[in-house]
Each structure stands twice: as structure tokens, then as C-alpha cells.
Amino acid sequence: EAQVTQNPRYLITVTGKKLTVTCSQNMNHEYMSWYRQDPGLGLRQIYYSMNVEVTDKGDVPEGYKVSRKEKRNFPLILESPSPNQTSLYFCASSVHLSAYEQYFGPGTRLTVT
Amino acid sequence: KQEVTQIPAALSVPEGENLVLNCSFTDSAIYNLQWFRQDPGKGLTSLLLIQSSQREQTSGRLNASLDKSSGRSTLYIAASQPGDSATYLCAVKGEGGSEKLVFGKGTKLTVNP
């Protein structure tokens, strides 16, 4: 089944404790992206990647890192999480660039206390 | 800076009604526009993608139109069903080299039996 998977689905952590949210797609897509969704603010893009070893900042990259060492994986790293990073995070992919249909993962609910 | 607005924020209709959801964008220089559906606790599902050169796209009971010059798109849902209850989001991709998608905040639709 073609899908985008994220792990974990739910995470509660404390300020400053490094964490990684994994994202994997099995569709051989070139383009992958991370978003956060907050009430009243909607979906905002954090980082995106157009292919292996090619990443770029979205609208709200501060406090986040990403890597794209393999085509299928695009982990989101929070080196020192803060409470303002409490949010619902989505990973997405498309076959080539953001001009194509986007496939979204199920989301990761992160709470930073 | 591109801004995407969806009005109304919430809509409640009785089952069987035809309805229209609206999406407007401030910068008409778009590459394409996508409509998504989001169910509570789940990721986004792409419904329709309209290229800037197209006027409309249809999928089953859904029809999306695009008026690029006026910065507007509509999603028409025919013969609504309770299973259509969800939040509907639109997103635009700009022309040029940017790979960013800009999302509206969505319209929460409730279809009452």
C-alpha cells in the first residue's frame, strides 16, 4: 500500500530533550516536506526536500533540522525542544516537486512541557 | 506574500444539500491549487488538483473551479452526505522557483443526517 508513515504518532517530552520524528514514504517520491498545524494559524511549512541531500527552509524553520540521506526517509529533528513547538506535525511527499499531488502522513502530536 | 483565505470557517448543512466552499488567494501568480480533506486525528487527503491553465476539475460528486485572475477557487459538493463531514483545506503553489505550498485555514463542514 502506497503510504507516508510517521513515528511516533504521539509524543510528550520536556524542554531541551532532543527528539526525532521519523517520516518514510514507499512511493519513490522525490519531494518531501514537513508542516506544523496550529489552531488559528493553519498549516505552515517547516522544511522541504526536492531530492536526496537537497533541503530548504519553509516558512517556520527556526528550531528544527532535517536531513535527507535516503530518498524514502525525511526525519525532523528538534535539537532543543521548547513549549512553543507543541503542535501537530505532518510529513508529506509528492512524486516530483510540490506541483504534484501531495500525500500526507497521519500526523504526530507533540507536546513539550 | 501569498495569503490564502477560506470562508466560512465552519458550515453546517442538512444531508442531501449541494454546497460550495470558497478559497481566495492574494497573489494570482500561482502554478496550481489543491483541495484537501482532513478528518479529525488524521492526515490530509488530496481531493483535486487544478493547474493554473485549467478552469475546473471533477471527481465524483466533487467539482473544483479556478478563476486565477480573480484569485478565487470553489469546491462544489453535490448531494452532501454525513460522510462528507470534515475540514476542507485549499493550498496554492506559486509560480517560479518556490516549492512552498501556502494553505488556507480550512472550512469545517458538518453534514447532518
PDB file of C-alpha atoms in Angstrom:
ATOM      1  CA  GLU A   1       0.000   0.000   0.000  1.00  0.00           C
ATOM      2  CA  ALA A   2       1.339   3.412  -1.004  1.00  0.00           C
ATOM      3  CA  GLN A   3       1.705   5.499   2.117  1.00  0.00           C
ATOM      4  CA  VAL A   4       3.588   8.003   4.189  1.00  0.00           C
ATOM      5  CA  THR A   5       4.312   6.841   7.719  1.00  0.00           C
ATOM      6  CA  GLN A   6       5.338   8.889  10.727  1.00  0.00           C
ATOM      7  CA  ASN A   7       6.637   7.807  14.107  1.00  0.00           C
ATOM      8  CA  PRO A   8       5.815   8.339  16.818  1.00  0.00           C
ATOM      9  CA  ARG A   9       2.176   9.331  16.467  1.00  0.00           C
ATOM     10  CA  TYR A  10       2.101  10.887  19.916  1.00  0.00           C
ATOM     11  CA  LEU A  11       4.994  12.245  21.964  1.00  0.00           C
ATOM     12  CA  ILE A  12       5.195  14.089  25.255  1.00  0.00           C
ATOM     13  CA  THR A  13       8.624  15.391  26.176  1.00  0.00           C
ATOM     14  CA  VAL A  14      10.343  18.039  28.275  1.00  0.00           C
ATOM     15  CA  THR A  15      12.054  21.233  27.270  1.00  0.00           C
ATOM     16  CA  GLY A  16      15.552  20.721  25.911  1.00  0.00           C
ATOM     17  CA  LYS A  17      15.440  16.974  25.352  1.00  0.00           C
ATOM     18  CA  LYS A  18      16.435  16.251  21.770  1.00  0.00           C
ATOM     19  CA  LEU A  19      13.950  14.290  19.727  1.00  0.00           C
ATOM     20  CA  THR A  20      13.480  12.979  16.215  1.00  0.00           C
ATOM     21  CA  VAL A  21      10.243  12.373  14.359  1.00  0.00           C
ATOM     22  CA  THR A  22      10.681   9.946  11.513  1.00  0.00           C
ATOM     23  CA  CYS A  23       8.942  10.087   8.154  1.00  0.00           C
ATOM     24  CA  SER A  24       9.100   7.436   5.491  1.00  0.00           C
ATOM     25  CA  GLN A  25       7.384   7.005   2.129  1.00  0.00           C
ATOM     26  CA  ASN A  26       7.259   3.926  -0.075  1.00  0.00           C
ATOM     27  CA  MET A  27       6.314   5.625  -3.354  1.00  0.00           C
ATOM     28  CA  ASN A  28       9.802   6.568  -4.545  1.00  0.00           C
ATOM     29  CA  HIS A  29       8.812  10.230  -4.319  1.00  0.00           C
ATOM     30  CA  GLU A  30      11.456  12.876  -4.846  1.00  0.00           C
ATOM     31  CA  TYR A  31       9.761  15.680  -2.919  1.00  0.00           C
ATOM     32  CA  MET A  32       9.134  15.549   0.825  1.00  0.00           C
ATOM     33  CA  SER A  33       8.059  18.215   3.253  1.00  0.00           C
ATOM     34  CA  TRP A  34       7.273  18.871   6.905  1.00  0.00           C
ATOM     35  CA  TYR A  35       4.404  21.026   8.186  1.00  0.00           C
ATOM     36  CA  ARG A  36       3.097  22.026  11.550  1.00  0.00           C
ATOM     37  CA  GLN A  37      -0.559  22.714  12.191  1.00  0.00           C
ATOM     38  CA  ASP A  38      -1.699  25.047  14.960  1.00  0.00           C
ATOM     39  CA  PRO A  39      -5.185  26.304  15.832  1.00  0.00           C
ATOM     40  CA  GLY A  40      -5.855  29.658  14.205  1.00  0.00           C
ATOM     41  CA  LEU A  41      -2.638  29.511  12.181  1.00  0.00           C
ATOM     42  CA  GLY A  42      -3.339  26.606   9.879  1.00  0.00           C
ATOM     43  CA  LEU A  43      -0.658  24.533   8.196  1.00  0.00           C
ATOM     44  CA  ARG A  44       2.769  26.079   7.867  1.00  0.00           C
ATOM     45  CA  GLN A  45       5.727  24.598   6.058  1.00  0.00           C
ATOM     46  CA  ILE A  46       8.851  23.925   8.137  1.00  0.00           C
ATOM     47  CA  TYR A  47      11.309  22.388   5.664  1.00  0.00           C
ATOM     48  CA  TYR A  48      11.152  20.656   2.343  1.00  0.00           C
ATOM     49  CA  SER A  49      13.429  18.477   0.259  1.00  0.00           C
ATOM     50  CA  MET A  50      13.471  18.206  -3.504  1.00  0.00           C
ATOM     51  CA  ASN A  51      15.680  15.121  -3.527  1.00  0.00           C
ATOM     52  CA  VAL A  52      18.413  13.293  -1.628  1.00  0.00           C
ATOM     53  CA  GLU A  53      20.807  15.733   0.038  1.00  0.00           C
ATOM     54  CA  VAL A  54      18.705  18.728  -1.143  1.00  0.00           C
ATOM     55  CA  THR A  55      16.778  20.510   1.595  1.00  0.00           C
ATOM     56  CA  ASP A  56      15.480  24.043   2.017  1.00  0.00           C
ATOM     57  CA  LYS A  57      13.691  26.147   4.587  1.00  0.00           C
ATOM     58  CA  GLY A  58       9.978  26.697   4.576  1.00  0.00           C
ATOM     59  CA  ASP A  59       8.146  29.421   6.430  1.00  0.00           C
ATOM     60  CA  VAL A  60       8.923  28.417  10.019  1.00  0.00           C
ATOM     61  CA  PRO A  61      12.282  26.587  10.134  1.00  0.00           C
ATOM     62  CA  GLU A  62      13.604  28.026  13.389  1.00  0.00           C
ATOM     63  CA  GLY A  63      14.313  25.346  15.994  1.00  0.00           C
ATOM     64  CA  TYR A  64      14.135  22.465  13.515  1.00  0.00           C
ATOM     65  CA  LYS A  65      16.606  20.457  11.469  1.00  0.00           C
ATOM     66  CA  VAL A  66      16.073  17.910   8.733  1.00  0.00           C
ATOM     67  CA  SER A  67      18.162  15.512   6.707  1.00  0.00           C
ATOM     68  CA  ARG A  68      17.606  13.576   3.505  1.00  0.00           C
ATOM     69  CA  LYS A  69      20.221  10.861   3.267  1.00  0.00           C
ATOM     70  CA  GLU A  70      17.897   8.390   1.592  1.00  0.00           C
ATOM     71  CA  LYS A  71      15.076   9.041  -0.815  1.00  0.00           C
ATOM     72  CA  ARG A  72      12.433   7.359   1.340  1.00  0.00           C
ATOM     73  CA  ASN A  73      13.240   8.992   4.688  1.00  0.00           C
ATOM     74  CA  PHE A  74      12.991  12.583   5.855  1.00  0.00           C
ATOM     75  CA  PRO A  75      13.380  12.867   9.644  1.00  0.00           C
ATOM     76  CA  LEU A  76      12.526  16.030  11.557  1.00  0.00           C
ATOM     77  CA  ILE A  77      14.923  16.826  14.386  1.00  0.00           C
ATOM     78  CA  LEU A  78      14.276  19.112  17.332  1.00  0.00           C
ATOM     79  CA  GLU A  79      17.658  19.658  18.976  1.00  0.00           C
ATOM     80  CA  SER A  80      16.298  21.534  21.988  1.00  0.00           C
ATOM     81  CA  PRO A  81      12.502  21.468  22.001  1.00  0.00           C
ATOM     82  CA  SER A  82      10.591  24.330  23.591  1.00  0.00           C
ATOM     83  CA  PRO A  83       6.910  24.612  24.585  1.00  0.00           C
ATOM     84  CA  ASN A  84       6.157  26.768  21.531  1.00  0.00           C
ATOM     85  CA  GLN A  85       6.938  23.720  19.401  1.00  0.00           C
ATOM     86  CA  THR A  86       3.948  21.915  20.832  1.00  0.00           C
ATOM     87  CA  SER A  87       1.941  21.205  17.704  1.00  0.00           C
ATOM     88  CA  LEU A  88       0.585  18.667  15.259  1.00  0.00           C
ATOM     89  CA  TYR A  89       3.232  17.767  12.695  1.00  0.00           C
ATOM     90  CA  PHE A  90       2.648  16.352   9.237  1.00  0.00           C
ATOM     91  CA  CYS A  91       5.046  14.882   6.729  1.00  0.00           C
ATOM     92  CA  ALA A  92       4.107  14.906   3.044  1.00  0.00           C
ATOM     93  CA  SER A  93       5.555  13.700  -0.235  1.00  0.00           C
ATOM     94  CA  SER A  94       4.919  14.033  -3.931  1.00  0.00           C
ATOM     95  CA  VAL A  95       6.365  12.386  -6.989  1.00  0.00           C
ATOM     96  CA  HIS A  96       8.273  15.464  -8.112  1.00  0.00           C
ATOM     97  CA  LEU A  97       8.213  18.937  -6.637  1.00  0.00           C
ATOM     98  CA  SER A  98       5.282  20.456  -4.821  1.00  0.00           C
ATOM     99  CA  ALA A  99       3.434  20.902  -8.123  1.00  0.00           C
ATOM    100  CA  TYR A 100       2.157  17.376  -7.915  1.00  0.00           C
ATOM    101  CA  GLU A 101      -0.433  15.750  -5.706  1.00  0.00           C
ATOM    102  CA  GLN A 102       0.691  15.754  -2.108  1.00  0.00           C
ATOM    103  CA  TYR A 103       0.422  12.621   0.042  1.00  0.00           C
ATOM    104  CA  PHE A 104       0.292  13.233   3.771  1.00  0.00           C
ATOM    105  CA  GLY A 105       1.251  11.108   6.732  1.00  0.00           C
ATOM    106  CA  PRO A 106      -1.160  10.606   9.652  1.00  0.00           C
ATOM    107  CA  GLY A 107       0.441  13.260  11.827  1.00  0.00           C
ATOM    108  CA  THR A 108       2.497  13.379  15.039  1.00  0.00           C
ATOM    109  CA  ARG A 109       1.034  15.101  18.076  1.00  0.00           C
ATOM    110  CA  LEU A 110       3.954  16.623  20.023  1.00  0.00           C
ATOM    111  CA  THR A 111       3.656  18.164  23.466  1.00  0.00           C
ATOM    112  CA  VAL A 112       6.667  19.891  25.022  1.00  0.00           C
ATOM    113  CA  THR A 113       6.338  20.684  28.726  1.00  0.00           C
TER     114      THR A 113
ATOM    115  CA  LYS B   1       3.437  37.392   0.300  1.00  0.00           C
ATOM    116  CA  GLN B   2       0.746  34.920  -0.693  1.00  0.00           C
ATOM    117  CA  GLU B   3      -2.230  34.673   1.639  1.00  0.00           C
ATOM    118  CA  VAL B   4      -4.997  32.109   1.309  1.00  0.00           C
ATOM    119  CA  THR B   5      -8.385  32.674   2.898  1.00  0.00           C
ATOM    120  CA  GLN B   6     -11.263  30.268   3.291  1.00  0.00           C
ATOM    121  CA  ILE B   7     -14.715  31.493   4.154  1.00  0.00           C
ATOM    122  CA  PRO B   8     -16.725  30.411   6.047  1.00  0.00           C
ATOM    123  CA  ALA B   9     -14.626  28.837   8.785  1.00  0.00           C
ATOM    124  CA  ALA B  10     -17.454  26.444   9.550  1.00  0.00           C
ATOM    125  CA  LEU B  11     -20.561  25.308   7.715  1.00  0.00           C
ATOM    126  CA  SER B  12     -23.434  23.061   8.772  1.00  0.00           C
ATOM    127  CA  VAL B  13     -25.910  21.692   6.233  1.00  0.00           C
ATOM    128  CA  PRO B  14     -28.590  19.004   6.123  1.00  0.00           C
ATOM    129  CA  GLU B  15     -27.878  15.828   4.229  1.00  0.00           C
ATOM    130  CA  GLY B  16     -28.619  15.976   0.521  1.00  0.00           C
ATOM    131  CA  GLU B  17     -27.834  19.644   0.016  1.00  0.00           C
ATOM    132  CA  ASN B  18     -25.466  20.879  -2.648  1.00  0.00           C
ATOM    133  CA  LEU B  19     -22.863  23.219  -1.207  1.00  0.00           C
ATOM    134  CA  VAL B  20     -19.943  25.429  -2.179  1.00  0.00           C
ATOM    135  CA  LEU B  21     -16.751  26.056  -0.253  1.00  0.00           C
ATOM    136  CA  ASN B  22     -14.700  29.110  -1.089  1.00  0.00           C
ATOM    137  CA  CYS B  23     -10.969  29.763  -1.290  1.00  0.00           C
ATOM    138  CA  SER B  24      -9.343  33.050  -2.218  1.00  0.00           C
ATOM    139  CA  PHE B  25      -5.684  33.940  -2.687  1.00  0.00           C
ATOM    140  CA  THR B  26      -3.987  37.312  -2.877  1.00  0.00           C
ATOM    141  CA  ASP B  27      -1.317  36.633  -5.496  1.00  0.00           C
ATOM    142  CA  SER B  28      -2.730  35.375  -8.794  1.00  0.00           C
ATOM    143  CA  ALA B  29       0.684  34.151  -9.969  1.00  0.00           C
ATOM    144  CA  ILE B  30       0.012  30.569  -8.967  1.00  0.00           C
ATOM    145  CA  TYR B  31       1.195  27.318 -10.539  1.00  0.00           C
ATOM    146  CA  ASN B  32      -1.662  25.223  -9.225  1.00  0.00           C
ATOM    147  CA  LEU B  33      -4.193  24.853  -6.430  1.00  0.00           C
ATOM    148  CA  GLN B  34      -5.121  21.762  -4.426  1.00  0.00           C
ATOM    149  CA  TRP B  35      -8.134  20.932  -2.335  1.00  0.00           C
ATOM    150  CA  PHE B  36      -7.649  18.606   0.622  1.00  0.00           C
ATOM    151  CA  ARG B  37      -9.861  16.893   3.135  1.00  0.00           C
ATOM    152  CA  GLN B  38      -8.787  16.450   6.764  1.00  0.00           C
ATOM    153  CA  ASP B  39     -10.586  14.126   9.150  1.00  0.00           C
ATOM    154  CA  PRO B  40     -10.113  14.512  12.920  1.00  0.00           C
ATOM    155  CA  GLY B  41      -6.941  12.840  14.101  1.00  0.00           C
ATOM    156  CA  LYS B  42      -5.848  12.022  10.576  1.00  0.00           C
ATOM    157  CA  GLY B  43      -3.690  13.459   7.869  1.00  0.00           C
ATOM    158  CA  LEU B  44      -4.755  15.289   4.774  1.00  0.00           C
ATOM    159  CA  THR B  45      -6.141  13.576   1.714  1.00  0.00           C
ATOM    160  CA  SER B  46      -5.773  15.249  -1.651  1.00  0.00           C
ATOM    161  CA  LEU B  47      -9.129  15.643  -3.398  1.00  0.00           C
ATOM    162  CA  LEU B  48      -8.474  17.672  -6.524  1.00  0.00           C
ATOM    163  CA  LEU B  49      -5.539  19.469  -8.086  1.00  0.00           C
ATOM    164  CA  ILE B  50      -6.134  22.229 -10.630  1.00  0.00           C
ATOM    165  CA  GLN B  51      -3.323  23.545 -12.775  1.00  0.00           C
ATOM    166  CA  SER B  52      -3.269  27.300 -13.391  1.00  0.00           C
ATOM    167  CA  SER B  53      -4.229  26.728 -17.032  1.00  0.00           C
ATOM    168  CA  GLN B  54      -7.351  24.773 -16.076  1.00  0.00           C
ATOM    169  CA  ARG B  55     -10.767  26.096 -15.173  1.00  0.00           C
ATOM    170  CA  GLU B  56     -12.107  23.117 -13.302  1.00  0.00           C
ATOM    171  CA  GLN B  57     -11.586  19.538 -12.184  1.00  0.00           C
ATOM    172  CA  THR B  58     -14.158  16.923 -11.276  1.00  0.00           C
ATOM    173  CA  SER B  59     -14.048  13.790  -9.169  1.00  0.00           C
ATOM    174  CA  GLY B  60     -17.299  12.035  -8.414  1.00  0.00           C
ATOM    175  CA  ARG B  61     -19.559  14.429  -6.510  1.00  0.00           C
ATOM    176  CA  LEU B  62     -16.796  16.998  -6.222  1.00  0.00           C
ATOM    177  CA  ASN B  63     -16.104  19.801  -8.656  1.00  0.00           C
ATOM    178  CA  ALA B  64     -13.404  22.394  -8.152  1.00  0.00           C
ATOM    179  CA  SER B  65     -13.189  25.560 -10.195  1.00  0.00           C
ATOM    180  CA  LEU B  66     -10.397  28.064 -10.522  1.00  0.00           C
ATOM    181  CA  ASP B  67     -10.506  31.711 -11.552  1.00  0.00           C
ATOM    182  CA  LYS B  68      -6.875  32.629 -11.436  1.00  0.00           C
ATOM    183  CA  SER B  69      -7.283  36.255 -12.457  1.00  0.00           C
ATOM    184  CA  SER B  70      -9.702  36.978  -9.637  1.00  0.00           C
ATOM    185  CA  GLY B  71      -7.809  34.865  -7.123  1.00  0.00           C
ATOM    186  CA  ARG B  72     -10.663  32.507  -6.354  1.00  0.00           C
ATOM    187  CA  SER B  73     -11.453  28.822  -6.259  1.00  0.00           C
ATOM    188  CA  THR B  74     -14.583  26.980  -5.244  1.00  0.00           C
ATOM    189  CA  LEU B  75     -15.209  23.389  -4.238  1.00  0.00           C
ATOM    190  CA  TYR B  76     -18.696  22.229  -5.091  1.00  0.00           C
ATOM    191  CA  ILE B  77     -20.043  19.157  -3.286  1.00  0.00           C
ATOM    192  CA  ALA B  78     -23.194  17.663  -4.748  1.00  0.00           C
ATOM    193  CA  ALA B  79     -25.777  15.754  -2.736  1.00  0.00           C
ATOM    194  CA  SER B  80     -23.842  16.024   0.516  1.00  0.00           C
ATOM    195  CA  GLN B  81     -23.657  13.036   2.876  1.00  0.00           C
ATOM    196  CA  PRO B  82     -22.766  12.734   6.575  1.00  0.00           C
ATOM    197  CA  GLY B  83     -19.539  11.059   5.493  1.00  0.00           C
ATOM    198  CA  ASP B  84     -18.521  14.336   3.847  1.00  0.00           C
ATOM    199  CA  SER B  85     -18.165  15.897   7.295  1.00  0.00           C
ATOM    200  CA  ALA B  86     -14.540  17.004   7.609  1.00  0.00           C
ATOM    201  CA  THR B  87     -12.338  20.055   7.344  1.00  0.00           C
ATOM    202  CA  TYR B  88     -11.575  21.114   3.780  1.00  0.00           C
ATOM    203  CA  LEU B  89      -8.392  22.994   3.015  1.00  0.00           C
ATOM    204  CA  CYS B  90      -7.083  24.615  -0.119  1.00  0.00           C
ATOM    205  CA  ALA B  91      -3.420  25.212  -0.871  1.00  0.00           C
ATOM    206  CA  VAL B  92      -1.658  27.109  -3.629  1.00  0.00           C
ATOM    207  CA  LYS B  93       1.755  26.741  -5.158  1.00  0.00           C
ATOM    208  CA  GLY B  94       3.273  29.889  -6.570  1.00  0.00           C
ATOM    209  CA  GLU B  95       4.953  30.297  -9.913  1.00  0.00           C
ATOM    210  CA  GLY B  96       8.693  30.485 -10.186  1.00  0.00           C
ATOM    211  CA  GLY B  97      11.220  28.525  -8.230  1.00  0.00           C
ATOM    212  CA  SER B  98       9.488  28.412  -4.881  1.00  0.00           C
ATOM    213  CA  GLU B  99       8.441  24.953  -3.759  1.00  0.00           C
ATOM    214  CA  LYS B 100       6.353  26.274  -0.909  1.00  0.00           C
ATOM    215  CA  LEU B 101       2.703  25.460  -0.546  1.00  0.00           C
ATOM    216  CA  VAL B 102       0.539  28.053   1.189  1.00  0.00           C
ATOM    217  CA  PHE B 103      -2.537  26.710   2.926  1.00  0.00           C
ATOM    218  CA  GLY B 104      -5.800  28.293   3.942  1.00  0.00           C
ATOM    219  CA  LYS B 105      -7.067  27.650   7.473  1.00  0.00           C
ATOM    220  CA  GLY B 106      -9.876  25.469   6.227  1.00  0.00           C
ATOM    221  CA  THR B 107     -13.642  25.205   6.352  1.00  0.00           C
ATOM    222  CA  LYS B 108     -15.092  22.738   8.833  1.00  0.00           C
ATOM    223  CA  LEU B 109     -18.087  21.089   7.206  1.00  0.00           C
ATOM    224  CA  THR B 110     -20.775  19.240   9.124  1.00  0.00           C
ATOM    225  CA  VAL B 111     -23.453  17.365   7.195  1.00  0.00           C
ATOM    226  CA  ASN B 112     -26.378  16.474   9.440  1.00  0.00           C
ATOM    227  CA  PRO B 113     -28.418  13.313   8.818  1.00  0.00           C
TER     228      PRO B 113
END
